[in-house]
Backbone as a ProteinNet text record, in pm:
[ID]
protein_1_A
[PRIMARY]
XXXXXXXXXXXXXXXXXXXXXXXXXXXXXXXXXXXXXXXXXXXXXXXXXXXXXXXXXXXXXXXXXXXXXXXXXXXXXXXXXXXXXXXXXXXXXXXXXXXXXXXXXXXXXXXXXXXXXXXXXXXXXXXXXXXXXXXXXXXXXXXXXXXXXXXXXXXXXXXXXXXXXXXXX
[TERTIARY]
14359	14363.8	14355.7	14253.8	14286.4	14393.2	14467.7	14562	14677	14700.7	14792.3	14724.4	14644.7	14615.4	14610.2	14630.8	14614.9	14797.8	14862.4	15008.7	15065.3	15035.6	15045.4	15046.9	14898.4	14886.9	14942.4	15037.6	15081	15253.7	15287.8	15400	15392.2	15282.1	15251.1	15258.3	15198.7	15226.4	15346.2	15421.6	15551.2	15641.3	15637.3	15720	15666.2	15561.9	15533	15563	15547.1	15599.1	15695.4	15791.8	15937.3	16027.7	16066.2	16109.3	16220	16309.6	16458.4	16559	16520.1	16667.3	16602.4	16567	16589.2	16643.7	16733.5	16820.6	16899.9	16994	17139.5	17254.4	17225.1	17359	17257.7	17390.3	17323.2	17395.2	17290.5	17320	17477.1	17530.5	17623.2	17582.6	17629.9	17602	17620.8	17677.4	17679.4	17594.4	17506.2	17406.1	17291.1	17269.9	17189.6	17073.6	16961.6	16790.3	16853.4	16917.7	16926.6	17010.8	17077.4	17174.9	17110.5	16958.8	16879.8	16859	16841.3	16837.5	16971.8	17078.4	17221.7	17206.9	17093.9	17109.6	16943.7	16920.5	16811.8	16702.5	16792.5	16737.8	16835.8	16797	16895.5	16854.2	16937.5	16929.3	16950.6	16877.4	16911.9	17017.9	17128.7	17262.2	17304.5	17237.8	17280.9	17183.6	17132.1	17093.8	17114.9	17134.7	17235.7	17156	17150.2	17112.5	17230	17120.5	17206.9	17325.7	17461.1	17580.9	17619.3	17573.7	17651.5	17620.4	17716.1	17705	17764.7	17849.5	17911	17835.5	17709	17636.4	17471.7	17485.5	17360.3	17250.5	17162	17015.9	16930.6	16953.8	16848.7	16773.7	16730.3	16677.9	16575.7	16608.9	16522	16444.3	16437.5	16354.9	16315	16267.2	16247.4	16140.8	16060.4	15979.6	16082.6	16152.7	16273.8	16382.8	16369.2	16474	16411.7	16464.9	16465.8	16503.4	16448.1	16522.9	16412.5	16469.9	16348.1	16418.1	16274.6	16327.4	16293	16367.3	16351.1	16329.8	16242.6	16225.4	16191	16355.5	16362.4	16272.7	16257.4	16170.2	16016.5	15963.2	15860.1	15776.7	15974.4	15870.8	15839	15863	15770.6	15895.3	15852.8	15905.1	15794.7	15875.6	15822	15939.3	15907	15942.8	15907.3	15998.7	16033.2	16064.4	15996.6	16088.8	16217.5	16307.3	16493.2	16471.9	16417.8	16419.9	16334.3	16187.2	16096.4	16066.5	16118.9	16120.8	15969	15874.1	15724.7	15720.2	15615.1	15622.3	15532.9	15583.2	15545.3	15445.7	15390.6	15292.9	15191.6	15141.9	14964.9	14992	15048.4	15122.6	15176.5	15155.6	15189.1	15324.3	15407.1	15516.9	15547	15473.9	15538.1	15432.5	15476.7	15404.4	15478.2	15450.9	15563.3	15665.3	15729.5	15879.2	15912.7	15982.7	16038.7	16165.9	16254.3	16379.4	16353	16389	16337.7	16496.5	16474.2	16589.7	16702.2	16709	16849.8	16878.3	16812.7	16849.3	16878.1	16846.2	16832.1	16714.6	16574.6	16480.6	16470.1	16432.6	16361	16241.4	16096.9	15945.1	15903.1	15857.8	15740.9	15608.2	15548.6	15350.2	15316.4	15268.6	15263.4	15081.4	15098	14944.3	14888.7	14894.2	14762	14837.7	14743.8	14833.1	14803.3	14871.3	14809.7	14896.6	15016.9	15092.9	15068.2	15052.4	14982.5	15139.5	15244.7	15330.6	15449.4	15560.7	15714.2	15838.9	15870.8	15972.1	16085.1	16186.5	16330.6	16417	16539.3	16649.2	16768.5	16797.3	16912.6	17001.7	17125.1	17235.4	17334	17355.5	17435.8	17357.5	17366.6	17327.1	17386.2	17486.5	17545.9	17566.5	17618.4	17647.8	17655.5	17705.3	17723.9	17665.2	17581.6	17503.2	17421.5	17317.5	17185.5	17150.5	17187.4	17110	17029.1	16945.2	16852.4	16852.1	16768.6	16759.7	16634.5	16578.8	16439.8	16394.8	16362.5	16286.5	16188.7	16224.1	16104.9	16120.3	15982.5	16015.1	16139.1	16189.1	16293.2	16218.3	16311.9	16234.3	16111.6	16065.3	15932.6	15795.1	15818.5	15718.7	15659.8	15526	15409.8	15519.3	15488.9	15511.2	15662.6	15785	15897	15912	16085.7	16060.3	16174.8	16174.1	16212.9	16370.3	16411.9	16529.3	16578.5	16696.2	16726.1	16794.3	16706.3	16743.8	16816.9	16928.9	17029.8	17008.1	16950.4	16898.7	17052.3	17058.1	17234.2	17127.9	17168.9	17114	17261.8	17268	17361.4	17341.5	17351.4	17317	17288	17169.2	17153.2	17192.3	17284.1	17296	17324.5	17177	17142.9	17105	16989.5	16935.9	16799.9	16760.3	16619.1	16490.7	16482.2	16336.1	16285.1	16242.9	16132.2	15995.2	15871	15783.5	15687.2	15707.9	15666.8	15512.3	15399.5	15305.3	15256	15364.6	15305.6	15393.4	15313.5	15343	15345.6	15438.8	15528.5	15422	15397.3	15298.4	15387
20499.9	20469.7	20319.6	20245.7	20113.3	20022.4	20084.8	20047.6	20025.5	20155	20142	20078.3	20057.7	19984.8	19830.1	19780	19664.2	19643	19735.3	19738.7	19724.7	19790.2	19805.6	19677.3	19595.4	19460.1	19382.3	19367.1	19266.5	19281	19413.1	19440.8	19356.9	19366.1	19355	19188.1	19102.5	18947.5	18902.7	19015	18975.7	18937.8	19092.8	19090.6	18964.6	18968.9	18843.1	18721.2	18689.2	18544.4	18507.5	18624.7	18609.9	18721.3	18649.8	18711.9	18781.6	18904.3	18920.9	18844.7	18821.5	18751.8	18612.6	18520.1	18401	18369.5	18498.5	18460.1	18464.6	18351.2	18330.2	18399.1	18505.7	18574.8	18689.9	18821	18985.1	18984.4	19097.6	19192.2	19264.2	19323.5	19423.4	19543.6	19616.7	19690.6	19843	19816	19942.5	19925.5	19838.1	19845.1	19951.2	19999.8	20120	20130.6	20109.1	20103.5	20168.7	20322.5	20391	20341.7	20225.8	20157.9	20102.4	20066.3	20001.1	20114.4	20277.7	20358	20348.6	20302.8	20328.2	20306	20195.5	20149.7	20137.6	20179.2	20199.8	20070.3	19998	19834	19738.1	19629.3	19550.9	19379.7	19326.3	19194.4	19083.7	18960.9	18881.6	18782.9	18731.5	18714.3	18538.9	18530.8	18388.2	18369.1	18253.4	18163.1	18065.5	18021.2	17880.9	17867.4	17810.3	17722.4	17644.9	17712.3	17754.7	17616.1	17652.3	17548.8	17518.5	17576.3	17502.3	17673.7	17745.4	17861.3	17848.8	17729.4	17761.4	17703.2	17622.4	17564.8	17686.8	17727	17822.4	17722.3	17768.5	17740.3	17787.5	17899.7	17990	17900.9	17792.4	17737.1	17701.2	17667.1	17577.7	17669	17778.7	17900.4	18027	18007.5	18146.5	18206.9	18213.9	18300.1	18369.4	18393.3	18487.5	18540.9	18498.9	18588.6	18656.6	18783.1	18899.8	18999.5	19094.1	19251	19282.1	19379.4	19447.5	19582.7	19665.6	19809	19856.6	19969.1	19978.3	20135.4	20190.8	20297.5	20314	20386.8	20418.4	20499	20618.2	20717.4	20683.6	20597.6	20581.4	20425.5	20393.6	20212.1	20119.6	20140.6	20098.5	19974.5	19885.5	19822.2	19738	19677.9	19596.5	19488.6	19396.3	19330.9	19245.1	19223.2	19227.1	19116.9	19037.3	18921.6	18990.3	18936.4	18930.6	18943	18812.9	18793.6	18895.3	18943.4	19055.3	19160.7	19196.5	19327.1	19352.5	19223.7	19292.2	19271.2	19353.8	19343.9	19217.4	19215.5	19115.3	19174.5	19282	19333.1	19289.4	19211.3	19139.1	19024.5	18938.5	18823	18860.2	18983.6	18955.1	19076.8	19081.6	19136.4	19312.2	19343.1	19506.4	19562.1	19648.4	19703.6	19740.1	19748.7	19833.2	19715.4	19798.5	19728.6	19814.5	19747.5	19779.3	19718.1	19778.9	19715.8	19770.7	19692.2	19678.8	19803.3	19856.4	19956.1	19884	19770.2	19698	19654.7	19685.2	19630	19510.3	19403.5	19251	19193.3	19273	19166.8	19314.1	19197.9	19281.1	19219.7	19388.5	19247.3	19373.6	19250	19281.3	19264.5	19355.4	19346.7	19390.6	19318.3	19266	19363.2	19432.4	19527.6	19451.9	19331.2	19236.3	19106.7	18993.8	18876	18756.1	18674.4	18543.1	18528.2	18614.9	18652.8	18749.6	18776.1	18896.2	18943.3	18896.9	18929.3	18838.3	18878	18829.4	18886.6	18756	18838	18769.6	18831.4	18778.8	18831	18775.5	18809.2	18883.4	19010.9	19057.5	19016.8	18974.7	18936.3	18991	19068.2	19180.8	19319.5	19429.7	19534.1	19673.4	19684.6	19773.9	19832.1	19922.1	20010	19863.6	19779.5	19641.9	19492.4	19518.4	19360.6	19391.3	19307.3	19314.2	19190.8	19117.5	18972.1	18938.2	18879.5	18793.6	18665.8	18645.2	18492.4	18451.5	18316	18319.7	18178.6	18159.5	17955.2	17914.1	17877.7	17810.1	17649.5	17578.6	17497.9	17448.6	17339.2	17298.7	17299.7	17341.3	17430.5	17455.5	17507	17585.1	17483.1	17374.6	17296.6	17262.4	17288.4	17283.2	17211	17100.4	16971.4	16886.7	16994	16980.6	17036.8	16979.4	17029.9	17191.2	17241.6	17360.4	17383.2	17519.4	17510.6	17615.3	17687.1	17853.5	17881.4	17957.9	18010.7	18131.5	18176	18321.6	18426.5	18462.3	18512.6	18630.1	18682	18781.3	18846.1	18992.8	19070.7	19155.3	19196.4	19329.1	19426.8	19580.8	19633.8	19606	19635.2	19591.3	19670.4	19622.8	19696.3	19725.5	19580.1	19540.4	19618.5	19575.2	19653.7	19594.8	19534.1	19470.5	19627.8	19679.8	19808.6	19768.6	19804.2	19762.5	19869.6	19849.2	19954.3	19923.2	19996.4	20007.5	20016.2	19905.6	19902.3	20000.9	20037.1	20122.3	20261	20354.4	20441.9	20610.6	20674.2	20687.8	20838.7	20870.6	21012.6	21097.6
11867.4	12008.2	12032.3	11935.2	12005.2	11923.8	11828.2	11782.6	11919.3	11970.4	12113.2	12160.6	12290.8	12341.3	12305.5	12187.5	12118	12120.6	12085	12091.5	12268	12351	12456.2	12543.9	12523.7	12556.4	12510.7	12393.6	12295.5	12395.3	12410.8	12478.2	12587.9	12715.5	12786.7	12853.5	12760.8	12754.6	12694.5	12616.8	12589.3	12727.9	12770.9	12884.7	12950.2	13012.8	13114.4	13063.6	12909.2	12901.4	12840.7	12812.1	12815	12907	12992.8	13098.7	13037.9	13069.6	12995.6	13095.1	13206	13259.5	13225	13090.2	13056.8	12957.1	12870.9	12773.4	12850.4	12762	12870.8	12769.4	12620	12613	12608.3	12597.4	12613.1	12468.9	12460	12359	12391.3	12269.9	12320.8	12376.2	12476.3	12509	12400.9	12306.3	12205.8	12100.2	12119.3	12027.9	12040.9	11945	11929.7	11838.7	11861.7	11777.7	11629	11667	11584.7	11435.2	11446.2	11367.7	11219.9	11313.1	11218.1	11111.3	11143.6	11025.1	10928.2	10964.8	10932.3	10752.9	10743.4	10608.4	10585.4	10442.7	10394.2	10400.9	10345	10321	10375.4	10432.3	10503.6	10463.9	10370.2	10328.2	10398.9	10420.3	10496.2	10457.3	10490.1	10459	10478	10624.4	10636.1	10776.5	10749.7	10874.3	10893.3	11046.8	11131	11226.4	11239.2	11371	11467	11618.1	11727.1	11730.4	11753	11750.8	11647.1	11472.5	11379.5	11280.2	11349.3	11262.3	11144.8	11100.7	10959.7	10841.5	10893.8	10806.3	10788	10613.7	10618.7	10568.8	10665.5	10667	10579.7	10534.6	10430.6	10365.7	10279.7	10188.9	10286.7	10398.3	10486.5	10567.6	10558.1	10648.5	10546.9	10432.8	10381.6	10438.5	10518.7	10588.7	10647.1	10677.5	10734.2	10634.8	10511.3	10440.2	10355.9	10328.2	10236.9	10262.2	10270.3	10209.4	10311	10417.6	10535	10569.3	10573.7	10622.1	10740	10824.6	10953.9	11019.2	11041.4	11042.1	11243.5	11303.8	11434.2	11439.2	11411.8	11465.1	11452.3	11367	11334.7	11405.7	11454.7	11511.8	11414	11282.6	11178.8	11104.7	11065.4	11016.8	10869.6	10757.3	10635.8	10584.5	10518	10496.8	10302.5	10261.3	10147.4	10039.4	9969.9	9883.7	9806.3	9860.7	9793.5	9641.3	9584.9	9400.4	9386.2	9402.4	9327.8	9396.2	9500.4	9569.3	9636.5	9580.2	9648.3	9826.1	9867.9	9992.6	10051.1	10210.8	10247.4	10351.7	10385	10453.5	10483.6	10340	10384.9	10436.1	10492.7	10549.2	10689.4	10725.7	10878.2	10847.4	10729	10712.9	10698.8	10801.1	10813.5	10936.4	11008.8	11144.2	11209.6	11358.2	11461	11514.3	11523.6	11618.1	11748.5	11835.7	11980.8	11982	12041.9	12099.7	12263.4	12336.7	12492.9	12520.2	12660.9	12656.7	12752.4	12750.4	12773.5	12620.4	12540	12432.4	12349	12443.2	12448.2	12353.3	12350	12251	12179.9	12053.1	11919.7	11913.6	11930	11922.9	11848.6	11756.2	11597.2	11603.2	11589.5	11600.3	11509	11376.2	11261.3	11252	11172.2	11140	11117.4	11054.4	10978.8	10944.1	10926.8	10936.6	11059.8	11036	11125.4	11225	11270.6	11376.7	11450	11618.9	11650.4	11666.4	11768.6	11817.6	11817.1	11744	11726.5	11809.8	11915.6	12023.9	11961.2	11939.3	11875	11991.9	12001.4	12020.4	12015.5	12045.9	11972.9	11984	11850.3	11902.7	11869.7	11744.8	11687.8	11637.2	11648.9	11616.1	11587.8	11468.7	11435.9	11309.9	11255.8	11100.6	10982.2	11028.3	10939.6	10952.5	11043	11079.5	11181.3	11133.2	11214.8	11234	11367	11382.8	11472.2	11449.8	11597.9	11595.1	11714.2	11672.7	11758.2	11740.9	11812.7	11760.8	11872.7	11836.7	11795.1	11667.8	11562.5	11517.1	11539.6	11477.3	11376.2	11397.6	11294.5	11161.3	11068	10958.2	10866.6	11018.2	11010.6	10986.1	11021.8	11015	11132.1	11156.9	11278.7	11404.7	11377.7	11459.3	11490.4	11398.2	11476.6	11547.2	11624.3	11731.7	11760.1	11847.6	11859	11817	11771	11709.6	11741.2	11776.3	11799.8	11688.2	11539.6	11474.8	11446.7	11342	11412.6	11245.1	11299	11105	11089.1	11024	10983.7	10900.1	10909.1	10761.7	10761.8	10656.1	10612.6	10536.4	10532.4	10466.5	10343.7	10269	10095.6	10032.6	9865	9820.3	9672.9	9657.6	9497.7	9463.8	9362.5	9227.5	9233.6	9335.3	9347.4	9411.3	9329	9377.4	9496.7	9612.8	9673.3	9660	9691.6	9693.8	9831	9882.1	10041	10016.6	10096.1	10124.8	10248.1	10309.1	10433.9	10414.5	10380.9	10351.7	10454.5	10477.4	10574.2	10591.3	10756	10786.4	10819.5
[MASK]
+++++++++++++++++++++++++++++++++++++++++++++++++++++++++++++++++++++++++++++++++++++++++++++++++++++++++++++++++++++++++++++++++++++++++++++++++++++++++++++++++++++++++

């Protein structure tokens, strides 16, 4: 019970301090939560920063890349190192997820960890790509200054094991 209620409020200051009419693009409208089941594991592919999509960022943001799984019915989401498959759970990296029902933000409330609440962006969401995007420091350091990062995942479909820290009721 005070897990919800702890979830509930985290929702709660989302909404209020990110309004949805202050992104200035939408989601597609055929994007569907359910997409995120489409693929078991979903690798992170490429990141740009906002206006220079042909240049990838990845080296410069690995707190955002790896291998993450997405469980619709359950809300549940984890997150994964790419090279050793371990999880990223005790770091903030696995807990519930929401997609808002215009379908515009993706927000992460991290079970444990030094993040309470992660509001992203949706910007693609379908059978073949999953992207957001969301403003972080220029790469990822305290005291630069803000950047609109566009993370890309695509279905995975190495040979890297993962073994899930949160284990499914």
């Amino acid at each position: 019970m005070q897990k919800n209620t702890i979830t509930s409020t985290g929702l709660l200051l989302a909404a209020l301090l990110f309004p949805l009419g202050s992104f200035a693009q939408q989601a597609p409208a055929t994007a569907d939560v359910r997409d995120l089941a489409s693929s078991p594991r979903w690798l992170t592919t490429k990141v740009y920063i906002e206006g220079a999509p042909q240049t990838d960022v990845k080296a410069n943001y690995p707190g955002v890349v790896g291998i993450s799984t997405w469980d619709p019915e359950r809300n549940r989401y984890e997150f994964f190192y790419a090279d050793t498959g371990e999880s990223k759970y005790n770091n903030g990296g696995g807990g519930y997820f929401f997609v808002t029902g215009d379908n515009k933000t993706h927000i992460l409330i991290p079970d444990i960890g030094p993040t309470k609440t992660v509001i992203r962006k949706l910007e693609t969401l379908n059978r073949s790509e999953f992207t957001y995007s969301r403003e972080v420091p220029r790469d990822m350091a305290a005291n630069n200054p803000l950047v609109r990062i566009y993370v890309v995942h695509t279905p995975y479909t190495g040979t890297v094991n993962t073994t899930p820290a949160i284990t499914p009721h």
